[in-house]
Short mmCIF file of C-alpha atoms and ligand atoms in Angstrom, two decimals:
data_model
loop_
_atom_site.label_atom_id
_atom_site.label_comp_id
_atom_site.label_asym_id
_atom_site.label_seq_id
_atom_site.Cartn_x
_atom_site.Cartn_y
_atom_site.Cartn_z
CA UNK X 1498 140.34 83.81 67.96
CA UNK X 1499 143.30 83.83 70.75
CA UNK X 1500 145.81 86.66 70.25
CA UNK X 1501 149.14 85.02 70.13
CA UNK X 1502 152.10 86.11 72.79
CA UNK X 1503 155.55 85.03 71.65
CA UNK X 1504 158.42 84.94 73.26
CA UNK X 1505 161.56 85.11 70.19
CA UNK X 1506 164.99 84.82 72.84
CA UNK X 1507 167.42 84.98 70.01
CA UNK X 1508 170.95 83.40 71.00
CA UNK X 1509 170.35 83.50 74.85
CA UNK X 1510 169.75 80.74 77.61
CA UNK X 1511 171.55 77.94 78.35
CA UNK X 1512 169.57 74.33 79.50
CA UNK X 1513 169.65 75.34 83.06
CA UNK X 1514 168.89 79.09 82.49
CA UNK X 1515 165.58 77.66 80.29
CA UNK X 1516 164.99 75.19 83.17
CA UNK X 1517 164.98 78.33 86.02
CA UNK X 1518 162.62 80.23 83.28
CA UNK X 1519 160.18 78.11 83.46
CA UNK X 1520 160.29 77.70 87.33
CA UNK X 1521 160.10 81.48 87.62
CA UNK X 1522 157.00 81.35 84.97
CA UNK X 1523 154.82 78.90 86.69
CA UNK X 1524 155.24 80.75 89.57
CA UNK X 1525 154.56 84.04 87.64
CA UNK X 1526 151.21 82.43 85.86
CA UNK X 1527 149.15 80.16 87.74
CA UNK X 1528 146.77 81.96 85.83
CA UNK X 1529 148.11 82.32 82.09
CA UNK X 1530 145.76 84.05 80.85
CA UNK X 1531 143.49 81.85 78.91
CA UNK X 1532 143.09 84.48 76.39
CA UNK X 1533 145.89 83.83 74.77
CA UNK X 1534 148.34 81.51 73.01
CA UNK X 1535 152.09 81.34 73.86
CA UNK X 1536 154.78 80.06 72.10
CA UNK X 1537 158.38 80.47 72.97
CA UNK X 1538 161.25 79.98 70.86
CA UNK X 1539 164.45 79.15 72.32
CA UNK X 1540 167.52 78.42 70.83
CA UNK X 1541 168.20 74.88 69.59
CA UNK X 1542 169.69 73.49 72.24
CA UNK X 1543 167.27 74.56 75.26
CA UNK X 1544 164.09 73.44 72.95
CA UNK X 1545 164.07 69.86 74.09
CA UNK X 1546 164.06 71.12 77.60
CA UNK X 1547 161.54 73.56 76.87
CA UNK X 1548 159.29 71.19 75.35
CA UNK X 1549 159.28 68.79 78.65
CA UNK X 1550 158.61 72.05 80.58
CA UNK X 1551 155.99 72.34 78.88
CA UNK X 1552 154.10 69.13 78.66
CA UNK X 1553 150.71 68.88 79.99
CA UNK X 1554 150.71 72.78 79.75
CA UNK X 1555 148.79 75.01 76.65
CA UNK X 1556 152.63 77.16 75.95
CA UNK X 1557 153.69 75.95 72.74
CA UNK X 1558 157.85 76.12 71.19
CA UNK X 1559 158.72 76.83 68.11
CA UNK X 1560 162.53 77.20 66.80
CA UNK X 1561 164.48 80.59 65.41
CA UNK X 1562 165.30 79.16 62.19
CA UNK X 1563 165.68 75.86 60.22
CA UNK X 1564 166.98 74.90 56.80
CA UNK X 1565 164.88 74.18 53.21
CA UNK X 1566 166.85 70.70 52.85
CA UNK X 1567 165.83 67.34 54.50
CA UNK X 1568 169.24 66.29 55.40
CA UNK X 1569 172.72 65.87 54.15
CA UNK X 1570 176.29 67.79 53.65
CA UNK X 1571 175.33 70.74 55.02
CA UNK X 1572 176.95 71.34 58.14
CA UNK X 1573 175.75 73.52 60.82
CA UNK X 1574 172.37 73.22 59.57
CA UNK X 1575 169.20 71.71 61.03
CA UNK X 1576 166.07 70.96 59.23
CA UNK X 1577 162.37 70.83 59.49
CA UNK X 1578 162.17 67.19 60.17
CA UNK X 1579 164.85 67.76 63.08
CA UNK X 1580 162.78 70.29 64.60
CA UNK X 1581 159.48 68.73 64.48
CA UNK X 1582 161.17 65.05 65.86
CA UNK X 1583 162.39 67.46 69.14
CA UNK X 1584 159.04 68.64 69.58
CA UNK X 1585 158.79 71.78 68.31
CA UNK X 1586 155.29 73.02 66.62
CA UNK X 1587 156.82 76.59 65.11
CA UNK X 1588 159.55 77.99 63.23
CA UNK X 1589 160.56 81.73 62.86
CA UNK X 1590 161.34 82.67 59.44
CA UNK X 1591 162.75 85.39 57.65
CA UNK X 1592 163.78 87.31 60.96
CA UNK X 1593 165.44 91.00 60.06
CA UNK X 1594 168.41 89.43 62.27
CA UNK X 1595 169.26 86.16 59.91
CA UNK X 1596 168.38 88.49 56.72
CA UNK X 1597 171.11 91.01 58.15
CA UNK X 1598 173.56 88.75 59.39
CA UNK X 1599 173.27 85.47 57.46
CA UNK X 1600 172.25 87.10 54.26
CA UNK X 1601 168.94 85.59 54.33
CA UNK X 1602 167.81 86.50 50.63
CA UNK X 1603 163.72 86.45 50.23
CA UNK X 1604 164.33 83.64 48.10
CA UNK X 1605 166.19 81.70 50.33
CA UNK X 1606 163.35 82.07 53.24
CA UNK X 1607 160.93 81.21 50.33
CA UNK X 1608 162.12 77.92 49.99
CA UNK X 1609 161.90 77.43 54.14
CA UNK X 1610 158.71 78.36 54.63
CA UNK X 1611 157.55 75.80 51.85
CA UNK X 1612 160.19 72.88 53.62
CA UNK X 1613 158.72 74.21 57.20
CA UNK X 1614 154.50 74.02 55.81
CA UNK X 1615 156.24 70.41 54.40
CA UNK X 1616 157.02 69.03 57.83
CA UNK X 1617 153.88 70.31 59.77
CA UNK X 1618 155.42 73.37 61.40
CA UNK X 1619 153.86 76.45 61.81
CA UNK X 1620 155.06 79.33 60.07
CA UNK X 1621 155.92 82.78 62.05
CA UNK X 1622 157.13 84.69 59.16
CA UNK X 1623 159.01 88.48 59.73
CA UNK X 1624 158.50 91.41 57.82
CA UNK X 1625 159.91 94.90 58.03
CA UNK X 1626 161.37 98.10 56.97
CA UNK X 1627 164.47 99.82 58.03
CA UNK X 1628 164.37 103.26 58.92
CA UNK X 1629 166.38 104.96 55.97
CA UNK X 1630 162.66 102.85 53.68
CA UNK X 1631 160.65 104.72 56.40
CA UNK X 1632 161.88 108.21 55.83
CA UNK X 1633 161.70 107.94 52.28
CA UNK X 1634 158.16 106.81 52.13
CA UNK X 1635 158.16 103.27 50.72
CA UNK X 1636 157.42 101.07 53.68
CA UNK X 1637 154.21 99.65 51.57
CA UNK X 1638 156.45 98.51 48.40
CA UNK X 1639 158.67 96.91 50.87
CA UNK X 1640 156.77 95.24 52.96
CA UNK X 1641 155.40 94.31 49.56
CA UNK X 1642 158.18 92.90 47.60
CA UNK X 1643 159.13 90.61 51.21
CA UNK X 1644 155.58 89.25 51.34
CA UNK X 1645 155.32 88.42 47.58
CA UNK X 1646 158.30 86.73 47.06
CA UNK X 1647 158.79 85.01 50.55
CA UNK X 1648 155.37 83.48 50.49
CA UNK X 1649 155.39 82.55 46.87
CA UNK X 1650 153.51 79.58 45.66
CA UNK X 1651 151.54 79.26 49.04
CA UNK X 1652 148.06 77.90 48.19
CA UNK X 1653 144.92 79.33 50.43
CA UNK X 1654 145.39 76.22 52.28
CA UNK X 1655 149.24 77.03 53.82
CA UNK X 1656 147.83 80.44 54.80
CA UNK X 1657 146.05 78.57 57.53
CA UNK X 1658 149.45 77.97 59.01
CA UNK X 1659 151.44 81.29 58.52
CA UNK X 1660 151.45 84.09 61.30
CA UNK X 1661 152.86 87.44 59.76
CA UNK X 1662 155.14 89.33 62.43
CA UNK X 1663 155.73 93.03 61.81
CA UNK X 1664 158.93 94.29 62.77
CA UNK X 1665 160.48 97.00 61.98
CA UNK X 1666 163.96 96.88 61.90
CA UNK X 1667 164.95 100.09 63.53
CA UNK X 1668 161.62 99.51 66.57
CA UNK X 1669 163.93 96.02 67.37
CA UNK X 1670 166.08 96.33 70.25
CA UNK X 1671 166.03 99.90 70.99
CA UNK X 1672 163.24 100.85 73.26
CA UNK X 1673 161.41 103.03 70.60
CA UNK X 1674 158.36 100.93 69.48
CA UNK X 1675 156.29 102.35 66.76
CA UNK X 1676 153.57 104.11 67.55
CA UNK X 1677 150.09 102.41 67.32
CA UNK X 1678 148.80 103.99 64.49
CA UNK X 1679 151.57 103.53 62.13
CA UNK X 1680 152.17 99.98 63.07
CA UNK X 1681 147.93 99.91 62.63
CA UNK X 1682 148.37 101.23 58.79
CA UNK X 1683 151.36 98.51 57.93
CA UNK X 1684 149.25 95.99 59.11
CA UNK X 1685 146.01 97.24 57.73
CA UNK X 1686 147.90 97.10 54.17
CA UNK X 1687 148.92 93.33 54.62
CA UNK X 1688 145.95 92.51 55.21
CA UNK X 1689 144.81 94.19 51.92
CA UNK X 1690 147.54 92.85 49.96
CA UNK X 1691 146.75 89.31 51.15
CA UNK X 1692 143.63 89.34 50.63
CA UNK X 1693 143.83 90.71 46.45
CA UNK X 1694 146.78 88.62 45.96
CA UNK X 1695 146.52 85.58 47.92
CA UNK X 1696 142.70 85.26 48.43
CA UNK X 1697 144.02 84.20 51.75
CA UNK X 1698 144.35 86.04 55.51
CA UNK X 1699 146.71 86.20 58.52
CA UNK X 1700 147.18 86.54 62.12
CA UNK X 1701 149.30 89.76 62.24
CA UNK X 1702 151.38 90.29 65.47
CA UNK X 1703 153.48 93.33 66.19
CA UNK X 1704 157.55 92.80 67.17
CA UNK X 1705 159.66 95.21 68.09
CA UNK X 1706 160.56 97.16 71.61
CA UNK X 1707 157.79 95.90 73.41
CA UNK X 1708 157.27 96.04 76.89
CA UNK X 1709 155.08 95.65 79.79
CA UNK X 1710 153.70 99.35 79.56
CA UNK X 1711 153.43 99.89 75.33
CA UNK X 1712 151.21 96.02 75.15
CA UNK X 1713 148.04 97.41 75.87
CA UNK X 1714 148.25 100.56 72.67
CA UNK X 1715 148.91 97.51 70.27
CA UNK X 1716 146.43 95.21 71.59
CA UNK X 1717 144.29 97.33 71.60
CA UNK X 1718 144.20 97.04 67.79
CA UNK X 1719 141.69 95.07 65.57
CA UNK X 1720 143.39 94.28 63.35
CA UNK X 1721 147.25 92.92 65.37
CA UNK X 1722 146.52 89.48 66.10
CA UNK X 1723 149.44 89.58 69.09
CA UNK X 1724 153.18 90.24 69.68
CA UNK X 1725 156.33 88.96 69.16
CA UNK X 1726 158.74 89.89 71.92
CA UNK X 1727 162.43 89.91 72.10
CA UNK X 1728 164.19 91.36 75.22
CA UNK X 1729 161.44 91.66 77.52
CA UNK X 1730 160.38 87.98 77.27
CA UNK X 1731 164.05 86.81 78.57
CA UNK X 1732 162.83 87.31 82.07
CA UNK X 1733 159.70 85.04 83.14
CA UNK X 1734 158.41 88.61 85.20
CA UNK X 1735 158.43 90.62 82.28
CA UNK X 1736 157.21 88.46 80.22
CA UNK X 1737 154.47 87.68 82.20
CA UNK X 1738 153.92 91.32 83.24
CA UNK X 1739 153.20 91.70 79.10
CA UNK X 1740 150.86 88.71 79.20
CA UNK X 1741 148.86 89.88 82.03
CA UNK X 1742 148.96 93.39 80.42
CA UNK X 1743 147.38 91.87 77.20
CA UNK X 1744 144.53 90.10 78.53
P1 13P A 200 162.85 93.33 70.99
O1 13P A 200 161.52 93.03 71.65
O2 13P A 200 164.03 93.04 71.86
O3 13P A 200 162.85 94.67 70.36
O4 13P A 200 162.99 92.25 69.77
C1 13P A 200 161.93 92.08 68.89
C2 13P A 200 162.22 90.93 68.02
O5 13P A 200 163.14 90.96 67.20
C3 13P A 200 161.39 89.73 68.16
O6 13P A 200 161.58 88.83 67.12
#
């Protein structure tokens, strides 16, 4: 199976910053590393332009968010249909940056994941613990309780379409990636917990601080499936530095 490499650039890039991106990337990768799958997620309005970039190429996009109705009085909002008409083939859900900040409840991404599954997206669904769960010891029943309830009611068949990221809150943005092993045990427990309670399994990737020189001690791993990258994948060098790394 290909490891996945995704690029997650959060609220950054304008149309013609996307546009010198994916100059800078084609020059980077003539090789893109057939190992691998990539899929980068820009913000709304750069996906269209990402998605001609990337015709006739294997890089997939996905979108940072989208909402559980069709359509209708909700302003702001854009839904699943929306996203897949632009071109998109993924959605993030449940990022620890919309739970924080737009009070994503696990309810609330429950309902997106089943809208997103709906409308033939592909699901890149976030997990994580802060570091105050951490020190006291109850990353598992975390992790737990986020997985239960925001992938209620998916039958064996959705699974096929769900990527789990790990990301620990306090590893996101701040240079200090977990360590190997400890990301290794989180994911070695999701697995588990899949497994007894879904009868179902995952692609796993890891998220959070990594770079260029850290790719190689997660992919190293069995059991991570790839990575989900914030910072470093704003620049098509890095980014391609960590694909290269990974192969
Ligand atoms: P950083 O790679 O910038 O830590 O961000 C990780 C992340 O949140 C990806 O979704």
């Amino acid at each position: 199976m290909k490891k996945i490499i995704a690029a997650n650039w959060k609220m950054n890039k304008t149309i013609s910053e996307t546009k010198s991106f994916f100059h800078n990337f084609r020059n980077q990768s003539s090789l893109l590393a057939e190992g691998c799958e990539i899929i980068i997620f820009p913000p709304f309005t750069s996906i269209v332009e990402a998605v001609r970039e990337c015709e006739n190429t294997d890089i997939k996009i996905g979108a940072q968010n989208c909402y559980y109705e069709s359509s209708g009085a909700f302003t702001g909002e854009i839904s699943a249909e929306m996203i897949r008409d632009i071109g998109a083939e993924y959605v993030i859900l449940g990022h620890s940056e919309r739970r924080k900040y737009f009070c994503e409840t696990d309810e609330i991404i429950n309902k997106k994941i089943h809208k997103a599954l709906k409308n033939s997206l592909k699901v890149i669904f976030c997990v994580g613990e802060s570091f105050e769960t951490r020190k006291n010891g109850k990353v598992n029943e975390w992790i737990e309780r986020q997985i239960k309830n925001g992938l209620k009611g998916l039958s064996k068949e959705n699974f096929k379409n769900i990527v789990i990221a790990y990301e620990p809150i306090w590893a996101i943005g701040t240079g200090k990636a977990i360590n190997a092993e400890s990301a290794d045990e989180v994911v070695k427990f999701i697995k588990k917990y899949l497994a007894d309670n879904f009868d179902s399994e995952s692609v796993i990737l890891y998220g959070g601080s990594v770079k260029s020189d850290n790719v190689r001690e997660f992919m190293g791993l069995e059991d991570i499936g790839g990575l989900l990258v914030g910072g470093a994948s704003l620049s098509a060098e890095s980014f391609a530095e960590i694909i290269f790394a990974s192969g």
